[in-house]
Amino acid sequence: MTEPGASPEDPWVKVEYAYSDNSLDPAIDYIQFLHKEKKKQEEEVSTLRKDVTALKIMKVNYEQIVKAHQDNPHEGEDQVSDQVKFNVFQGIMDSLFQSFNASISVASFQELSACVFSWIEEHCKPQTLREIVIGVLHQLKNQLY
């Protein structure tokens, strides 16, 4: 970089060294940035490959279910009608809404949020939901028979 005959104290020589040091630093920074980006992309590719594998497994399982249904087309004839299913759903939802409506205050968003969380904790426990479903099924059974 030093020209023959140039003195080390020559200001032009210092500028040339400073320029090459600065260009080296951004180059190193850029290489590090590219390395980080490559790592991120490799992780994303790995995640996507796992997702593809999971989806392929799900596809195979669903294909087996479809094949089983095609092999036994008369299997579903003794199933519960859509109306009965709807009546069960409606009974469960009516019961939940009644307890929800009695427990909720809408004076403010903060109060509404607190009431909703409290209602969920109290009325959506597995045991409570089980009791509601059993009650609805008994009620519908008595109506049907």
JSON list of C-alpha atoms in Angstrom, two decimals:
[
{"chain": "A", "resi": 1, "resn": "MET", "atom": "CA", "xyz": [0.00, 0.00, 0.00]},
{"chain": "A", "resi": 2, "resn": "THR", "atom": "CA", "xyz": [2.91, 2.27, 0.54]},
{"chain": "A", "resi": 3, "resn": "GLU", "atom": "CA", "xyz": [4.29, 3.79, -2.58]},
{"chain": "A", "resi": 4, "resn": "PRO", "atom": "CA", "xyz": [8.03, 3.63, -3.02]},
{"chain": "A", "resi": 5, "resn": "GLY", "atom": "CA", "xyz": [9.50, 6.77, -1.65]},
{"chain": "A", "resi": 6, "resn": "ALA", "atom": "CA", "xyz": [6.41, 7.69, 0.41]},
{"chain": "A", "resi": 7, "resn": "SER", "atom": "CA", "xyz": [7.06, 8.44, 4.01]},
{"chain": "A", "resi": 8, "resn": "PRO", "atom": "CA", "xyz": [5.07, 6.62, 6.73]},
{"chain": "A", "resi": 9, "resn": "GLU", "atom": "CA", "xyz": [3.95, 9.99, 8.03]},
{"chain": "A", "resi": 10, "resn": "ASP", "atom": "CA", "xyz": [2.33, 10.80, 4.69]},
{"chain": "A", "resi": 11, "resn": "PRO", "atom": "CA", "xyz": [-1.37, 11.62, 5.42]},
{"chain": "A", "resi": 12, "resn": "TRP", "atom": "CA", "xyz": [-2.51, 9.91, 2.19]},
{"chain": "A", "resi": 13, "resn": "VAL", "atom": "CA", "xyz": [-1.05, 6.62, 3.32]},
{"chain": "A", "resi": 14, "resn": "LYS", "atom": "CA", "xyz": [-2.97, 6.83, 6.63]},
{"chain": "A", "resi": 15, "resn": "VAL", "atom": "CA", "xyz": [-6.24, 7.51, 4.77]},
{"chain": "A", "resi": 16, "resn": "GLU", "atom": "CA", "xyz": [-5.67, 4.46, 2.60]},
{"chain": "A", "resi": 17, "resn": "TYR", "atom": "CA", "xyz": [-5.08, 2.23, 5.65]},
{"chain": "A", "resi": 18, "resn": "ALA", "atom": "CA", "xyz": [-8.14, 3.67, 7.42]},
{"chain": "A", "resi": 19, "resn": "TYR", "atom": "CA", "xyz": [-10.28, 3.03, 4.38]},
{"chain": "A", "resi": 20, "resn": "SER", "atom": "CA", "xyz": [-9.23, -0.58, 4.09]},
{"chain": "A", "resi": 21, "resn": "ASP", "atom": "CA", "xyz": [-9.82, -1.18, 7.84]},
{"chain": "A", "resi": 22, "resn": "ASN", "atom": "CA", "xyz": [-13.32, 0.30, 7.61]},
{"chain": "A", "resi": 23, "resn": "SER", "atom": "CA", "xyz": [-14.24, -1.74, 4.58]},
{"chain": "A", "resi": 24, "resn": "LEU", "atom": "CA", "xyz": [-12.98, -4.87, 6.28]},
{"chain": "A", "resi": 25, "resn": "ASP", "atom": "CA", "xyz": [-15.18, -4.26, 9.36]},
{"chain": "A", "resi": 26, "resn": "PRO", "atom": "CA", "xyz": [-18.47, -3.90, 7.34]},
{"chain": "A", "resi": 27, "resn": "ALA", "atom": "CA", "xyz": [-17.47, -6.99, 5.35]},
{"chain": "A", "resi": 28, "resn": "ILE", "atom": "CA", "xyz": [-16.99, -8.98, 8.56]},
{"chain": "A", "resi": 29, "resn": "ASP", "atom": "CA", "xyz": [-20.26, -7.64, 9.95]},
{"chain": "A", "resi": 30, "resn": "TYR", "atom": "CA", "xyz": [-22.06, -8.58, 6.76]},
{"chain": "A", "resi": 31, "resn": "ILE", "atom": "CA", "xyz": [-20.62, -12.10, 6.78]},
{"chain": "A", "resi": 32, "resn": "GLN", "atom": "CA", "xyz": [-21.74, -12.50, 10.39]},
{"chain": "A", "resi": 33, "resn": "PHE", "atom": "CA", "xyz": [-25.20, -11.21, 9.46]},
{"chain": "A", "resi": 34, "resn": "LEU", "atom": "CA", "xyz": [-25.41, -13.66, 6.55]},
{"chain": "A", "resi": 35, "resn": "HIS", "atom": "CA", "xyz": [-24.31, -16.49, 8.82]},
{"chain": "A", "resi": 36, "resn": "LYS", "atom": "CA", "xyz": [-27.07, -15.66, 11.33]},
{"chain": "A", "resi": 37, "resn": "GLU", "atom": "CA", "xyz": [-29.64, -15.44, 8.53]},
{"chain": "A", "resi": 38, "resn": "LYS", "atom": "CA", "xyz": [-28.49, -18.79, 7.16]},
{"chain": "A", "resi": 39, "resn": "LYS", "atom": "CA", "xyz": [-28.85, -20.34, 10.62]},
{"chain": "A", "resi": 40, "resn": "LYS", "atom": "CA", "xyz": [-32.38, -18.91, 10.97]},
{"chain": "A", "resi": 41, "resn": "GLN", "atom": "CA", "xyz": [-33.35, -20.24, 7.55]},
{"chain": "A", "resi": 42, "resn": "GLU", "atom": "CA", "xyz": [-31.92, -23.67, 8.35]},
{"chain": "A", "resi": 43, "resn": "GLU", "atom": "CA", "xyz": [-33.96, -23.76, 11.56]},
{"chain": "A", "resi": 44, "resn": "GLU", "atom": "CA", "xyz": [-37.06, -22.71, 9.63]},
{"chain": "A", "resi": 45, "resn": "VAL", "atom": "CA", "xyz": [-36.43, -25.41, 7.02]},
{"chain": "A", "resi": 46, "resn": "SER", "atom": "CA", "xyz": [-36.05, -27.96, 9.82]},
{"chain": "A", "resi": 47, "resn": "THR", "atom": "CA", "xyz": [-39.34, -26.85, 11.38]},
{"chain": "A", "resi": 48, "resn": "LEU", "atom": "CA", "xyz": [-41.09, -26.98, 8.02]},
{"chain": "A", "resi": 49, "resn": "ARG", "atom": "CA", "xyz": [-39.72, -30.48, 7.37]},
{"chain": "A", "resi": 50, "resn": "LYS", "atom": "CA", "xyz": [-41.11, -31.62, 10.72]},
{"chain": "A", "resi": 51, "resn": "ASP", "atom": "CA", "xyz": [-44.47, -30.05, 9.83]},
{"chain": "A", "resi": 52, "resn": "VAL", "atom": "CA", "xyz": [-44.48, -31.82, 6.47]},
{"chain": "A", "resi": 53, "resn": "THR", "atom": "CA", "xyz": [-43.71, -35.13, 8.17]},
{"chain": "A", "resi": 54, "resn": "ALA", "atom": "CA", "xyz": [-46.54, -34.59, 10.67]},
{"chain": "A", "resi": 55, "resn": "LEU", "atom": "CA", "xyz": [-48.94, -33.68, 7.86]},
{"chain": "A", "resi": 56, "resn": "LYS", "atom": "CA", "xyz": [-47.96, -36.77, 5.88]},
{"chain": "A", "resi": 57, "resn": "ILE", "atom": "CA", "xyz": [-48.67, -38.93, 8.94]},
{"chain": "A", "resi": 58, "resn": "MET", "atom": "CA", "xyz": [-52.05, -37.23, 9.39]},
{"chain": "A", "resi": 59, "resn": "LYS", "atom": "CA", "xyz": [-52.82, -37.74, 5.69]},
{"chain": "A", "resi": 60, "resn": "VAL", "atom": "CA", "xyz": [-52.08, -41.46, 5.95]},
{"chain": "A", "resi": 61, "resn": "ASN", "atom": "CA", "xyz": [-54.30, -41.74, 9.02]},
{"chain": "A", "resi": 62, "resn": "TYR", "atom": "CA", "xyz": [-57.18, -39.91, 7.34]},
{"chain": "A", "resi": 63, "resn": "GLU", "atom": "CA", "xyz": [-56.80, -42.03, 4.22]},
{"chain": "A", "resi": 64, "resn": "GLN", "atom": "CA", "xyz": [-57.10, -45.13, 6.42]},
{"chain": "A", "resi": 65, "resn": "ILE", "atom": "CA", "xyz": [-60.26, -43.72, 8.02]},
{"chain": "A", "resi": 66, "resn": "VAL", "atom": "CA", "xyz": [-61.76, -42.96, 4.61]},
{"chain": "A", "resi": 67, "resn": "LYS", "atom": "CA", "xyz": [-60.88, -46.44, 3.37]},
{"chain": "A", "resi": 68, "resn": "ALA", "atom": "CA", "xyz": [-62.47, -48.01, 6.47]},
{"chain": "A", "resi": 69, "resn": "HIS", "atom": "CA", "xyz": [-65.67, -46.05, 5.88]},
{"chain": "A", "resi": 70, "resn": "GLN", "atom": "CA", "xyz": [-65.70, -47.01, 2.21]},
{"chain": "A", "resi": 71, "resn": "ASP", "atom": "CA", "xyz": [-65.25, -50.67, 3.14]},
{"chain": "A", "resi": 72, "resn": "ASN", "atom": "CA", "xyz": [-68.21, -50.55, 5.59]},
{"chain": "A", "resi": 73, "resn": "PRO", "atom": "CA", "xyz": [-70.77, -48.16, 4.08]},
{"chain": "A", "resi": 74, "resn": "HIS", "atom": "CA", "xyz": [-73.67, -49.51, 6.20]},
{"chain": "A", "resi": 75, "resn": "GLU", "atom": "CA", "xyz": [-71.85, -49.08, 9.50]},
{"chain": "A", "resi": 76, "resn": "GLY", "atom": "CA", "xyz": [-73.28, -45.61, 10.16]},
{"chain": "A", "resi": 77, "resn": "GLU", "atom": "CA", "xyz": [-76.95, -46.50, 9.70]},
{"chain": "A", "resi": 78, "resn": "ASP", "atom": "CA", "xyz": [-77.60, -46.98, 13.42]},
{"chain": "A", "resi": 79, "resn": "GLN", "atom": "CA", "xyz": [-76.01, -43.68, 14.36]},
{"chain": "A", "resi": 80, "resn": "VAL", "atom": "CA", "xyz": [-77.74, -40.89, 16.25]},
{"chain": "A", "resi": 81, "resn": "SER", "atom": "CA", "xyz": [-79.69, -38.50, 14.05]},
{"chain": "A", "resi": 82, "resn": "ASP", "atom": "CA", "xyz": [-78.51, -34.96, 13.46]},
{"chain": "A", "resi": 83, "resn": "GLN", "atom": "CA", "xyz": [-81.61, -33.62, 15.24]},
{"chain": "A", "resi": 84, "resn": "VAL", "atom": "CA", "xyz": [-80.81, -35.55, 18.41]},
{"chain": "A", "resi": 85, "resn": "LYS", "atom": "CA", "xyz": [-77.20, -34.37, 18.24]},
{"chain": "A", "resi": 86, "resn": "PHE", "atom": "CA", "xyz": [-78.41, -30.81, 17.87]},
{"chain": "A", "resi": 87, "resn": "ASN", "atom": "CA", "xyz": [-80.81, -31.20, 20.81]},
{"chain": "A", "resi": 88, "resn": "VAL", "atom": "CA", "xyz": [-77.94, -32.43, 23.00]},
{"chain": "A", "resi": 89, "resn": "PHE", "atom": "CA", "xyz": [-75.75, -29.55, 21.89]},
{"chain": "A", "resi": 90, "resn": "GLN", "atom": "CA", "xyz": [-78.56, -27.05, 22.44]},
{"chain": "A", "resi": 91, "resn": "GLY", "atom": "CA", "xyz": [-79.27, -28.37, 25.92]},
{"chain": "A", "resi": 92, "resn": "ILE", "atom": "CA", "xyz": [-75.62, -28.13, 26.93]},
{"chain": "A", "resi": 93, "resn": "MET", "atom": "CA", "xyz": [-75.25, -24.62, 25.50]},
{"chain": "A", "resi": 94, "resn": "ASP", "atom": "CA", "xyz": [-78.52, -23.43, 27.13]},
{"chain": "A", "resi": 95, "resn": "SER", "atom": "CA", "xyz": [-77.32, -24.65, 30.50]},
{"chain": "A", "resi": 96, "resn": "LEU", "atom": "CA", "xyz": [-73.93, -23.01, 30.09]},
{"chain": "A", "resi": 97, "resn": "PHE", "atom": "CA", "xyz": [-75.47, -19.76, 28.88]},
{"chain": "A", "resi": 98, "resn": "GLN", "atom": "CA", "xyz": [-77.85, -19.58, 31.84]},
{"chain": "A", "resi": 99, "resn": "SER", "atom": "CA", "xyz": [-74.97, -19.86, 34.29]},
{"chain": "A", "resi": 100, "resn": "PHE", "atom": "CA", "xyz": [-72.88, -17.45, 32.20]},
{"chain": "A", "resi": 101, "resn": "ASN", "atom": "CA", "xyz": [-75.65, -14.87, 31.98]},
{"chain": "A", "resi": 102, "resn": "ALA", "atom": "CA", "xyz": [-76.24, -15.03, 35.74]},
{"chain": "A", "resi": 103, "resn": "SER", "atom": "CA", "xyz": [-72.52, -14.60, 36.52]},
{"chain": "A", "resi": 104, "resn": "ILE", "atom": "CA", "xyz": [-71.41, -11.87, 34.12]},
{"chain": "A", "resi": 105, "resn": "SER", "atom": "CA", "xyz": [-71.36, -8.13, 34.65]},
{"chain": "A", "resi": 106, "resn": "VAL", "atom": "CA", "xyz": [-70.66, -5.80, 31.75]},
{"chain": "A", "resi": 107, "resn": "ALA", "atom": "CA", "xyz": [-70.18, -2.55, 33.67]},
{"chain": "A", "resi": 108, "resn": "SER", "atom": "CA", "xyz": [-66.64, -2.27, 32.32]},
{"chain": "A", "resi": 109, "resn": "PHE", "atom": "CA", "xyz": [-64.28, -4.31, 30.19]},
{"chain": "A", "resi": 110, "resn": "GLN", "atom": "CA", "xyz": [-62.11, -5.02, 33.22]},
{"chain": "A", "resi": 111, "resn": "GLU", "atom": "CA", "xyz": [-65.10, -6.28, 35.21]},
{"chain": "A", "resi": 112, "resn": "LEU", "atom": "CA", "xyz": [-66.32, -8.33, 32.23]},
{"chain": "A", "resi": 113, "resn": "SER", "atom": "CA", "xyz": [-62.90, -9.95, 31.86]},
{"chain": "A", "resi": 114, "resn": "ALA", "atom": "CA", "xyz": [-62.72, -10.79, 35.55]},
{"chain": "A", "resi": 115, "resn": "CYS", "atom": "CA", "xyz": [-66.24, -12.26, 35.48]},
{"chain": "A", "resi": 116, "resn": "VAL", "atom": "CA", "xyz": [-65.51, -14.36, 32.38]},
{"chain": "A", "resi": 117, "resn": "PHE", "atom": "CA", "xyz": [-62.35, -15.83, 33.89]},
{"chain": "A", "resi": 118, "resn": "SER", "atom": "CA", "xyz": [-64.15, -16.55, 37.14]},
{"chain": "A", "resi": 119, "resn": "TRP", "atom": "CA", "xyz": [-67.09, -18.16, 35.28]},
{"chain": "A", "resi": 120, "resn": "ILE", "atom": "CA", "xyz": [-64.76, -20.35, 33.22]},
{"chain": "A", "resi": 121, "resn": "GLU", "atom": "CA", "xyz": [-62.91, -21.51, 36.34]},
{"chain": "A", "resi": 122, "resn": "GLU", "atom": "CA", "xyz": [-66.16, -22.29, 38.14]},
{"chain": "A", "resi": 123, "resn": "HIS", "atom": "CA", "xyz": [-68.45, -23.64, 35.41]},
{"chain": "A", "resi": 124, "resn": "CYS", "atom": "CA", "xyz": [-66.12, -25.22, 32.86]},
{"chain": "A", "resi": 125, "resn": "LYS", "atom": "CA", "xyz": [-64.40, -27.75, 35.08]},
{"chain": "A", "resi": 126, "resn": "PRO", "atom": "CA", "xyz": [-64.49, -31.26, 33.61]},
{"chain": "A", "resi": 127, "resn": "GLN", "atom": "CA", "xyz": [-66.67, -32.53, 36.48]},
{"chain": "A", "resi": 128, "resn": "THR", "atom": "CA", "xyz": [-69.15, -29.65, 36.09]},
{"chain": "A", "resi": 129, "resn": "LEU", "atom": "CA", "xyz": [-69.35, -30.13, 32.33]},
{"chain": "A", "resi": 130, "resn": "ARG", "atom": "CA", "xyz": [-69.80, -33.87, 32.84]},
{"chain": "A", "resi": 131, "resn": "GLU", "atom": "CA", "xyz": [-72.74, -33.23, 35.19]},
{"chain": "A", "resi": 132, "resn": "ILE", "atom": "CA", "xyz": [-74.33, -30.84, 32.67]},
{"chain": "A", "resi": 133, "resn": "VAL", "atom": "CA", "xyz": [-73.99, -33.37, 29.82]},
{"chain": "A", "resi": 134, "resn": "ILE", "atom": "CA", "xyz": [-75.40, -36.20, 31.93]},
{"chain": "A", "resi": 135, "resn": "GLY", "atom": "CA", "xyz": [-78.32, -34.00, 32.98]},
{"chain": "A", "resi": 136, "resn": "VAL", "atom": "CA", "xyz": [-79.08, -33.01, 29.37]},
{"chain": "A", "resi": 137, "resn": "LEU", "atom": "CA", "xyz": [-78.87, -36.63, 28.21]},
{"chain": "A", "resi": 138, "resn": "HIS", "atom": "CA", "xyz": [-81.27, -37.77, 30.95]},
{"chain": "A", "resi": 139, "resn": "GLN", "atom": "CA", "xyz": [-83.66, -34.96, 30.08]},
{"chain": "A", "resi": 140, "resn": "LEU", "atom": "CA", "xyz": [-83.61, -35.83, 26.36]},
{"chain": "A", "resi": 141, "resn": "LYS", "atom": "CA", "xyz": [-83.93, -39.55, 27.12]},
{"chain": "A", "resi": 142, "resn": "ASN", "atom": "CA", "xyz": [-87.09, -38.85, 29.09]},
{"chain": "A", "resi": 143, "resn": "GLN", "atom": "CA", "xyz": [-88.46, -36.73, 26.24]},
{"chain": "A", "resi": 144, "resn": "LEU", "atom": "CA", "xyz": [-87.75, -39.40, 23.60]},
{"chain": "A", "resi": 145, "resn": "TYR", "atom": "CA", "xyz": [-89.10, -42.40, 25.51]}
]
